[in-house]
Coordinates of C-alpha atoms in Angstrom, one line a residue:
Chain A
M3 CA 172.3 -133.7 85.5
L4 CA 169.7 -133.7 82.8
I5 CA 167.9 -136.7 84.2
G6 CA 167.6 -135.2 87.7
K7 CA 165.4 -132.3 86.9
P8 CA 163.4 -132.6 83.8
S9 CA 161.2 -129.7 84.8
D10 CA 163.9 -127.4 83.8
L11 CA 163.7 -128.4 80.1
P12 CA 160.9 -127.4 77.7
S13 CA 158.8 -130.5 77.4
S14 CA 159.0 -130.3 73.6
A15 CA 162.6 -131.2 73.9
I16 CA 162.0 -134.4 75.5
T17 CA 158.7 -135.8 74.1
S18 CA 158.7 -134.7 70.6
K19 CA 158.0 -137.8 68.3
D20 CA 160.6 -136.8 66.0
Q21 CA 163.1 -136.8 68.7
Y22 CA 161.8 -140.1 70.1
L23 CA 162.3 -141.8 66.7
N24 CA 165.5 -140.3 65.6
R25 CA 168.1 -140.8 68.2
R26 CA 170.7 -138.4 66.7
R27 CA 168.2 -135.5 66.7
F28 CA 167.1 -136.6 70.2
L29 CA 170.7 -136.2 71.4
R30 CA 171.2 -133.0 69.9
G31 CA 167.9 -131.7 71.3
A32 CA 168.6 -132.8 74.7
A33 CA 172.1 -131.3 74.6
A34 CA 170.7 -127.8 73.4
A35 CA 168.1 -127.9 76.2
G36 CA 170.6 -128.7 78.7
A37 CA 172.8 -125.9 77.5
A38 CA 169.9 -123.5 77.6
A39 CA 168.9 -124.6 81.1
L40 CA 172.5 -124.1 82.3
G41 CA 172.8 -120.7 80.6
A42 CA 169.5 -119.4 81.8
S43 CA 169.6 -120.2 85.5
R44 CA 171.9 -120.1 88.4
V45 CA 173.0 -123.2 90.0
A46 CA 170.5 -122.7 92.7
D47 CA 167.6 -122.8 90.3
I48 CA 168.8 -126.1 88.9
L49 CA 168.9 -127.6 92.4
S50 CA 165.6 -126.2 93.3
P51 CA 163.6 -125.2 90.1
R52 CA 161.2 -122.4 90.4
T53 CA 157.9 -123.5 89.1
A54 CA 155.8 -120.5 88.3
A55 CA 155.4 -119.3 84.6
R56 CA 156.0 -115.8 83.5
A57 CA 152.8 -113.8 83.1
G58 CA 154.3 -113.6 79.6
T59 CA 152.1 -111.3 77.7
K60 CA 154.2 -108.5 76.1
L61 CA 153.0 -105.0 76.5
Q62 CA 153.4 -102.2 74.0
T63 CA 155.4 -99.5 75.7
V64 CA 157.1 -96.2 75.1
K65 CA 160.2 -94.7 76.8
S66 CA 159.7 -92.3 79.6
P67 CA 162.0 -89.3 80.9
L68 CA 160.9 -90.3 84.5
T69 CA 163.1 -93.3 84.7
T70 CA 165.9 -94.1 87.1
T71 CA 169.3 -94.7 85.4
G72 CA 172.5 -96.1 86.3
E73 CA 171.3 -98.9 88.5
Q74 CA 171.6 -102.6 88.1
L75 CA 168.0 -104.1 87.5
T76 CA 167.0 -106.8 90.1
S77 CA 166.3 -110.0 88.2
Y78 CA 162.8 -111.0 87.0
D79 CA 163.3 -114.1 89.0
D80 CA 163.9 -112.3 92.3
I81 CA 161.3 -109.5 91.6
T82 CA 158.6 -112.4 91.2
H83 CA 159.8 -114.9 93.9
Y84 CA 160.4 -112.4 96.8
N85 CA 157.1 -110.8 97.6
N86 CA 155.2 -109.5 100.7
F87 CA 151.6 -110.1 99.6
Y88 CA 150.1 -111.3 102.9
E89 CA 146.7 -112.3 101.3
F90 CA 148.7 -115.2 99.7
G91 CA 150.7 -116.1 102.8
V92 CA 153.2 -114.3 105.1
D93 CA 156.4 -115.9 103.8
K94 CA 158.1 -114.1 100.9
G95 CA 158.0 -117.3 98.8
D96 CA 154.3 -117.9 99.4
P97 CA 152.8 -115.4 97.0
V98 CA 154.6 -117.0 93.9
K99 CA 153.1 -120.4 94.8
N100 CA 149.6 -119.2 95.8
A101 CA 148.6 -116.1 93.9
G102 CA 147.9 -118.0 90.6
I103 CA 144.4 -118.4 92.0
L104 CA 143.7 -114.6 91.8
P105 CA 141.2 -114.0 88.9
T106 CA 142.6 -111.2 86.9
R107 CA 140.0 -111.2 84.2
P108 CA 137.5 -109.8 84.1
W109 CA 138.6 -107.0 86.4
T110 CA 137.1 -103.6 87.0
V111 CA 138.0 -100.7 89.2
R112 CA 135.4 -98.6 90.9
V113 CA 135.8 -94.9 91.4
E114 CA 133.7 -93.6 94.3
G115 CA 133.5 -90.9 97.0
L116 CA 134.0 -87.2 96.1
V117 CA 133.8 -87.4 92.3
K118 CA 131.5 -85.7 89.8
Q119 CA 130.1 -89.2 89.0
P120 CA 130.9 -92.5 90.4
K121 CA 132.2 -94.9 87.5
T122 CA 133.7 -98.3 87.0
F123 CA 136.8 -98.7 84.6
D124 CA 137.3 -102.0 82.9
I125 CA 141.0 -103.3 83.0
E126 CA 141.1 -103.3 79.1
T127 CA 140.0 -99.5 79.1
L128 CA 142.6 -98.7 81.8
L129 CA 145.3 -100.4 79.7
K130 CA 144.4 -98.2 76.7
L131 CA 143.8 -94.9 78.7
R132 CA 147.4 -93.6 78.1
P133 CA 150.4 -94.9 76.4
L134 CA 152.2 -97.4 78.7
E135 CA 155.6 -96.3 79.7
D136 CA 158.7 -98.2 80.8
R137 CA 159.8 -96.8 84.2
I138 CA 162.7 -98.1 86.3
Y139 CA 162.3 -97.3 90.0
R140 CA 164.0 -98.1 93.1
H141 CA 161.9 -100.0 95.5
R142 CA 162.7 -99.7 99.2
C143 CA 160.8 -102.0 101.6
V144 CA 160.2 -100.9 105.2
E145 CA 161.9 -104.2 106.2
A146 CA 165.3 -102.6 104.9
W147 CA 165.7 -104.5 101.5
S148 CA 165.6 -102.9 98.1
M149 CA 165.2 -103.8 94.5
V150 CA 165.4 -101.8 91.1
I151 CA 162.4 -102.7 89.1
P152 CA 161.4 -101.7 85.6
W153 CA 157.7 -101.1 85.9
V154 CA 155.2 -100.5 83.1
G155 CA 152.4 -97.9 83.5
Y156 CA 151.5 -94.4 83.4
S157 CA 151.2 -91.5 85.8
L158 CA 148.4 -92.0 88.3
S159 CA 147.6 -88.4 87.8
E160 CA 146.4 -89.3 84.2
F161 CA 143.9 -91.7 85.7
I162 CA 142.8 -89.4 88.4
G163 CA 142.0 -86.8 85.8
Q164 CA 139.6 -89.2 84.2
C165 CA 138.0 -89.8 87.7
E166 CA 136.9 -86.0 87.9
P167 CA 137.4 -85.6 91.6
L168 CA 135.7 -82.7 93.3
S169 CA 137.8 -79.9 94.7
K170 CA 136.8 -81.0 98.3
A171 CA 138.7 -84.3 97.7
K172 CA 142.0 -84.0 99.8
Y173 CA 142.9 -87.7 99.9
V174 CA 142.7 -90.8 97.7
Q175 CA 142.3 -94.1 99.0
F176 CA 143.0 -97.5 97.2
L177 CA 141.4 -100.8 98.1
S178 CA 142.9 -104.1 97.0
Y179 CA 141.1 -107.2 96.0
Y180 CA 139.7 -109.2 98.9
D181 CA 137.9 -112.6 98.7
K182 CA 138.7 -114.9 101.6
H183 CA 137.5 -117.8 99.5
V184 CA 140.2 -117.1 97.1
E185 CA 142.8 -115.7 99.3
K186 CA 142.7 -118.5 101.9
W187 CA 145.9 -117.3 103.7
T188 CA 144.5 -114.0 105.1
N189 CA 144.3 -115.4 108.8
E190 CA 148.1 -116.0 108.9
S191 CA 148.3 -112.6 110.2
S192 CA 146.0 -110.3 112.2
I193 CA 145.6 -107.7 109.5
F194 CA 142.1 -106.1 108.8
W195 CA 141.1 -106.9 105.2
P196 CA 140.8 -105.7 102.6
Y197 CA 144.2 -104.2 102.2
T198 CA 143.9 -100.6 101.9
E199 CA 146.5 -97.6 101.4
G200 CA 146.1 -93.8 100.7
L201 CA 147.8 -90.7 99.6
R202 CA 147.4 -87.1 99.9
M203 CA 145.9 -85.7 96.7
D204 CA 149.1 -83.7 95.9
E205 CA 151.2 -86.9 96.5
A206 CA 148.9 -88.8 94.1
M207 CA 149.1 -86.2 91.4
N208 CA 152.9 -86.2 91.4
P209 CA 154.0 -87.7 88.1
L210 CA 156.3 -90.2 89.8
A211 CA 153.2 -92.0 91.3
L212 CA 152.6 -94.7 88.8
L213 CA 149.4 -96.6 88.0
T214 CA 151.2 -99.9 87.1
F215 CA 150.3 -102.8 84.9
G216 CA 153.5 -104.6 84.1
L217 CA 157.0 -105.3 84.8
Y218 CA 160.0 -106.1 82.4
G219 CA 157.8 -105.2 79.5
E220 CA 155.2 -107.9 80.3
V221 CA 151.9 -108.1 82.1
L222 CA 152.2 -108.1 85.9
P223 CA 152.5 -111.6 87.4
N224 CA 149.8 -112.1 90.1
Q225 CA 152.1 -112.2 92.9
D226 CA 153.4 -108.6 92.0
G227 CA 149.7 -107.2 92.1
A228 CA 148.0 -108.1 88.9
P229 CA 146.3 -106.8 87.0
V230 CA 146.8 -103.2 88.3
R231 CA 148.6 -101.7 91.2
I232 CA 150.0 -98.5 92.5
V233 CA 153.8 -97.7 92.7
V234 CA 154.9 -94.8 94.8
P235 CA 158.7 -95.0 94.6
W236 CA 159.5 -92.5 97.2
K237 CA 157.6 -94.3 100.0
Y238 CA 158.2 -97.7 101.7
G239 CA 156.8 -100.4 99.5
F240 CA 153.7 -101.2 101.5
K241 CA 152.3 -97.8 100.4
S242 CA 152.1 -99.3 96.9
A243 CA 148.8 -101.2 97.1
K244 CA 148.5 -104.2 94.8
S245 CA 145.6 -105.6 92.8
I246 CA 143.5 -102.5 93.1
V247 CA 139.6 -102.8 92.8
A248 CA 138.4 -99.4 94.0
V249 CA 139.7 -95.9 94.4
R250 CA 138.0 -93.5 96.6
F251 CA 138.3 -89.7 96.8
L252 CA 137.9 -88.4 100.3
E253 CA 138.1 -85.2 102.4
K254 CA 139.7 -86.7 105.5
Q255 CA 142.8 -89.0 105.7
P256 CA 141.6 -92.6 105.3
P257 CA 142.8 -95.5 107.6
T258 CA 145.7 -97.5 106.0
T259 CA 146.4 -101.1 106.6
W260 CA 149.8 -101.2 108.4
S261 CA 149.1 -98.1 110.3
Q262 CA 146.0 -99.8 111.8
Q263 CA 148.2 -102.7 112.6
N264 CA 150.8 -100.9 114.4
A265 CA 150.5 -97.0 114.3
Q266 CA 153.8 -96.4 116.1
E267 CA 155.8 -98.5 113.5
Y268 CA 154.0 -97.6 110.3
G269 CA 152.6 -94.0 109.7
F270 CA 150.5 -92.7 107.0
Y271 CA 153.2 -90.9 105.1
S272 CA 155.9 -93.5 105.4
N273 CA 158.3 -91.7 103.1
V274 CA 161.6 -93.4 102.7
N275 CA 163.8 -91.5 105.3
P276 CA 167.3 -92.7 106.4
S277 CA 167.1 -90.4 109.4
V278 CA 163.9 -91.6 111.0
D279 CA 164.3 -95.2 112.3
H280 CA 161.7 -98.0 112.5
P281 CA 161.3 -98.4 116.2
R282 CA 162.9 -101.9 115.9
W283 CA 165.5 -101.5 113.2
S284 CA 167.6 -98.8 111.5
Q285 CA 166.5 -97.4 108.2
K286 CA 169.9 -95.8 107.4
T287 CA 171.0 -98.6 105.2
E288 CA 169.4 -101.2 103.0
R289 CA 170.1 -104.6 101.5
R290 CA 170.0 -104.8 97.7
I291 CA 168.2 -108.0 96.7
G292 CA 170.0 -110.5 94.5
Q293 CA 173.5 -109.4 95.3
P294 CA 176.0 -111.4 97.0
F295 CA 176.0 -111.2 100.8
Y296 CA 179.2 -109.0 101.0
A297 CA 177.7 -106.5 98.4
Q298 CA 174.1 -106.1 99.6
R299 CA 174.6 -103.1 102.0
R300 CA 174.1 -99.6 100.6
M301 CA 173.1 -96.3 102.1
T302 CA 169.4 -95.4 102.0
L303 CA 168.7 -92.2 100.3
M304 CA 166.2 -89.6 101.4
F305 CA 162.9 -90.1 99.6
N306 CA 164.6 -93.2 98.1
G307 CA 166.7 -90.9 95.7
Y308 CA 163.6 -89.0 94.5
A309 CA 164.0 -85.8 96.7
D310 CA 164.4 -83.6 93.7
Q311 CA 161.0 -84.6 92.4
V312 CA 159.1 -84.8 95.7
A313 CA 160.7 -83.0 98.5
G314 CA 158.5 -80.0 97.8
L315 CA 155.3 -81.8 98.7
Y316 CA 156.6 -81.9 102.5
K317 CA 157.9 -78.4 102.8
G318 CA 157.4 -77.1 106.4
M319 CA 156.3 -80.6 107.6
D320 CA 158.1 -82.2 110.6
L321 CA 159.0 -85.5 108.9
R322 CA 159.9 -87.1 112.3
A323 CA 156.4 -86.5 113.6
N324 CA 154.8 -87.3 110.2
Y325 CA 156.7 -90.5 109.7
Chain B
M25 CA 177.6 -148.4 125.1
N26 CA 180.9 -149.6 123.5
R27 CA 183.6 -147.5 122.2
T28 CA 182.9 -148.1 118.5
T29 CA 179.2 -147.0 118.9
L30 CA 180.3 -144.0 120.8
V31 CA 182.8 -142.9 118.1
L32 CA 180.4 -143.5 115.3
L33 CA 177.7 -141.4 117.1
K34 CA 180.1 -138.6 117.9
T35 CA 181.1 -138.6 114.2
L36 CA 177.6 -138.3 113.1
T37 CA 177.0 -135.5 115.8
W38 CA 179.9 -133.5 114.3
I39 CA 178.6 -133.8 110.8
A40 CA 175.0 -132.9 111.8
C41 CA 176.4 -129.8 113.7
L42 CA 178.7 -128.8 110.8
A43 CA 176.1 -129.2 108.1
P44 CA 174.3 -125.8 108.6
V45 CA 177.6 -124.0 108.3
A46 CA 178.7 -126.1 105.3
W47 CA 175.5 -125.3 103.6
L48 CA 176.0 -121.6 104.3
V49 CA 179.6 -121.6 103.0
Y50 CA 178.5 -123.5 99.9
G51 CA 175.6 -121.1 99.3
A52 CA 177.8 -118.0 99.8
V53 CA 180.4 -119.3 97.4
T54 CA 178.0 -120.0 94.7
N55 CA 175.7 -117.1 95.5
S56 CA 172.7 -119.4 95.8
L57 CA 171.5 -118.2 99.2
G58 CA 168.3 -116.9 97.7
P59 CA 167.3 -113.2 96.8
D60 CA 168.4 -111.9 100.3
P61 CA 171.5 -113.8 101.3
T62 CA 172.2 -111.5 104.4
A63 CA 168.8 -112.4 105.8
A64 CA 169.3 -116.1 105.0
I65 CA 172.7 -116.1 106.8
T66 CA 171.1 -114.3 109.9
F67 CA 168.2 -116.6 110.0
A68 CA 170.1 -119.8 109.5
T69 CA 172.7 -119.1 112.2
G70 CA 170.1 -117.9 114.7
L71 CA 167.8 -120.8 114.2
T72 CA 170.7 -123.4 114.4
T73 CA 171.9 -121.8 117.8
L74 CA 168.3 -122.1 119.3
R75 CA 168.0 -125.8 118.1
L76 CA 171.4 -126.7 119.6
L77 CA 170.6 -124.9 122.8
T78 CA 167.3 -126.8 123.0
L79 CA 169.0 -130.1 122.2
S80 CA 171.6 -129.5 124.9
L81 CA 168.9 -128.6 127.5
A82 CA 167.0 -131.8 126.6
I83 CA 169.8 -134.1 127.8
T84 CA 169.4 -133.7 131.6
P85 CA 165.7 -134.3 131.7
L86 CA 165.9 -137.2 129.3
R87 CA 168.6 -138.8 131.5
Q88 CA 166.5 -138.4 134.6
L89 CA 163.4 -139.8 133.0
F90 CA 165.2 -142.8 131.3
P91 CA 168.2 -143.9 133.3
R92 CA 169.3 -146.1 130.3
L93 CA 170.1 -143.1 128.3
S94 CA 172.6 -141.8 130.8
W95 CA 175.3 -141.8 128.1
L96 CA 173.6 -139.0 126.5
I97 CA 175.7 -136.8 128.8
K98 CA 178.7 -137.5 126.6
F99 CA 177.2 -135.3 123.9
R100 CA 176.1 -132.3 126.1
R101 CA 179.3 -130.4 125.9
L102 CA 179.6 -131.0 122.1
L103 CA 176.0 -129.5 121.5
G104 CA 176.6 -126.6 123.9
L105 CA 179.9 -125.7 122.2
F106 CA 178.3 -125.8 118.7
A107 CA 175.4 -123.7 120.1
F108 CA 178.1 -121.1 121.2
F109 CA 179.8 -121.6 117.7
Y110 CA 176.5 -120.7 115.7
A111 CA 175.7 -117.8 118.3
T112 CA 179.0 -116.3 117.4
L113 CA 178.4 -116.6 113.7
H114 CA 175.0 -115.1 114.3
L115 CA 176.6 -112.2 116.2
M116 CA 179.3 -111.8 113.7
T117 CA 176.7 -111.7 110.9
W118 CA 175.3 -108.5 112.7
V119 CA 178.6 -107.1 113.3
A120 CA 179.9 -107.4 109.8
L121 CA 176.9 -107.3 107.5
Y122 CA 174.5 -105.1 109.4
T123 CA 176.9 -102.6 111.2
A124 CA 179.8 -102.9 108.9
F125 CA 182.2 -103.1 112.1
D126 CA 181.0 -99.6 113.1
V127 CA 181.3 -99.4 116.8
N128 CA 178.9 -96.4 117.0
A129 CA 176.3 -98.3 114.9
M130 CA 176.7 -101.3 117.2
N131 CA 176.3 -99.2 120.4
S132 CA 173.2 -97.3 119.1
D133 CA 171.6 -100.7 117.9
I134 CA 172.3 -102.4 121.5
V135 CA 171.0 -99.2 123.3
K136 CA 167.9 -98.6 121.0
R137 CA 166.7 -101.9 119.9
R138 CA 165.6 -104.3 122.5
F139 CA 165.9 -107.4 120.4
I140 CA 169.6 -106.7 119.9
T141 CA 170.1 -106.0 123.5
V142 CA 168.6 -109.2 124.6
G143 CA 170.5 -111.0 121.8
V144 CA 173.9 -109.6 122.8
L145 CA 173.0 -110.5 126.4
A146 CA 172.2 -114.1 125.4
W147 CA 175.7 -114.4 123.8
L148 CA 177.4 -112.8 126.9
L149 CA 175.7 -115.4 129.0
L150 CA 177.0 -118.2 126.9
F151 CA 180.6 -117.0 126.8
P152 CA 181.6 -117.9 130.2
L153 CA 180.0 -121.2 129.8
T154 CA 182.2 -121.9 126.8
A155 CA 185.3 -120.6 128.6
T156 CA 184.8 -123.1 131.4
S157 CA 183.9 -126.1 129.3
T158 CA 187.2 -127.8 129.6
N159 CA 188.0 -130.8 132.0
W160 CA 190.7 -128.6 133.6
A161 CA 188.1 -125.7 134.2
I162 CA 185.7 -128.1 135.8
R163 CA 188.4 -129.4 138.2
K164 CA 189.5 -126.0 139.0
L165 CA 186.1 -124.7 139.7
G166 CA 184.9 -127.8 141.6
G167 CA 181.7 -129.6 140.5
K168 CA 179.3 -127.6 142.5
R169 CA 180.5 -124.2 141.5
W170 CA 180.8 -125.3 137.9
N171 CA 177.2 -126.5 138.0
R172 CA 176.0 -123.3 139.6
L173 CA 177.7 -121.2 137.0
H174 CA 176.4 -123.4 134.1
K175 CA 172.7 -122.7 135.3
L176 CA 173.3 -119.4 133.2
V177 CA 172.3 -121.5 130.3
Y178 CA 168.6 -121.2 131.4
F179 CA 168.8 -117.5 131.3
A180 CA 170.6 -117.6 127.9
A181 CA 167.8 -119.7 126.5
V182 CA 165.2 -117.3 127.8
C183 CA 166.9 -114.4 126.2
S184 CA 167.4 -116.2 122.9
I185 CA 163.6 -117.0 122.5
V186 CA 162.5 -113.5 123.6
H187 CA 165.0 -112.1 121.0
Y188 CA 163.4 -114.3 118.5
W189 CA 159.8 -113.0 119.4
W190 CA 160.9 -109.3 119.5
Q191 CA 162.5 -109.5 116.0
V192 CA 159.5 -111.0 113.9
K193 CA 156.7 -108.9 112.6
T194 CA 153.7 -108.2 114.9
G195 CA 151.3 -111.1 114.6
V196 CA 153.8 -113.7 113.1
L197 CA 153.8 -116.8 115.0
T198 CA 156.8 -118.8 113.7
P199 CA 158.8 -118.8 117.1
L200 CA 155.8 -120.6 118.8
P201 CA 156.9 -124.4 118.4
M202 CA 160.4 -123.6 119.7
T203 CA 159.0 -121.7 122.6
V204 CA 156.8 -124.4 123.6
V205 CA 159.5 -127.0 123.5
L206 CA 161.9 -124.8 125.5
T207 CA 159.2 -124.1 128.1
V208 CA 158.6 -127.7 128.6
L209 CA 162.3 -128.5 129.0
L210 CA 162.9 -125.6 131.4
A211 CA 159.7 -126.5 133.4
A212 CA 160.8 -130.3 133.5
R213 CA 163.7 -129.4 135.7
P214 CA 161.8 -128.4 138.9
V215 CA 159.1 -130.9 138.2
L216 CA 161.7 -133.7 138.0
A217 CA 163.5 -132.6 141.0
V218 CA 160.3 -132.9 143.0
W219 CA 159.6 -136.2 141.6
K220 CA 163.1 -137.5 142.4
R221 CA 162.9 -136.2 146.0
R222 CA 159.6 -138.1 146.5
R223 CA 161.2 -141.3 145.2
V224 CA 164.1 -140.9 147.5
A225 CA 161.7 -140.2 150.4
V226 CA 159.6 -143.2 149.5
A227 CA 162.7 -145.5 149.2
A228 CA 164.0 -144.2 152.6
A229 CA 160.7 -144.8 154.4

């Protein structure tokens, strides 16, 4: 078993000169590495080892009251190997293989539109703007699967405060990184690039909307939207734009990527709502990622379970018309 | 073809046809079907159905083009029955893992979602073919009527490929290769019929 897949083992356990010279120690080292490999991964991982390394760098974080409790976290492995990030391929396993090429340093975020003064934030400045919080959120994809993810970041509202938007600004638009020489997979779909998403100003100011830099206490891996992304936990996943390079403040509702692609299937609001079906499938239930097939299915909650915090934003609105 | 070769080839066909379900059972038991096992089961059973349907539809044109391959007919029923077996697993995946055996949920899916409507229709078209697959049924129906009934497989194939297209996201092209192969196989039938008639006419003249 050890001989079959050496990539599962730390190379130090195999090639160290000490171990090479000392057979006893070699055996002990190999046994330890084997035990570690077996303990750390499931059978599937040994059969087909996953190659990408962790982003790794630990982030200094503080606790947050705005964290979801009582849910089993989705594994780091699943969160980083099952991604929709069409700039790096349309298959869910593509981003982990291809997103390594995304240059996450240096990185800046432009702030434009209806602001007192356009400015540019460096990623290092953004990281230090506010204390980074650990926030566990449910994540519900429009494709009816879901995860529970321990994100790291701070409320988007804190950042918006620094942007000094004018009172005329009613919407905020996010633009994702786009360079077709880097993201060579953008012609696998008919999407208009760059990827763009948007929120109404009051939605963006809700403390649950998160400017996100990490997950599992570490820097975001590229396939999850490094180095900075938006997370809006009460909306379908595609509303949470990845790898943000610009934030625009606008008076009118901006066009958004999936709505441009198919306005009948994907609206601007796209709040998680079990009573409004996607035209082609039901949104009543969802499949929790990483569970065995017989335990995946669960009920989808209104606003993904965050109704207490966000339902007020939509008072008096017809959520069937504003899907 | 001698008996030993035939038995050997049949055994290999059985193994090949059972491999996908064996892989799924193994994956389900060890929970190694990836992050979204329900989706993996759905996709694997659906894709295997389409592949087996395609293979079973390839036999007749191949035999007409290459008379030396006429022994392929001995494999057509096996492939067809396995296609129905996987279609049933695929249908049961939806019944069990998507609707949780809820009849109301099934009804509303069939009425509201065209990819499910056409998918269920494909299964319903395959069912009578399976039911009449025995030698007894062929004798009872008579070759002509049996043949006419089994033309339903063309409609089942068309429904299956449409089901595949309606289910993928807008702009995704994964069903394309299978669509091309099935189109060629279906188009081959009238083309080969004309070709055969001409040959007969030439021979008679």
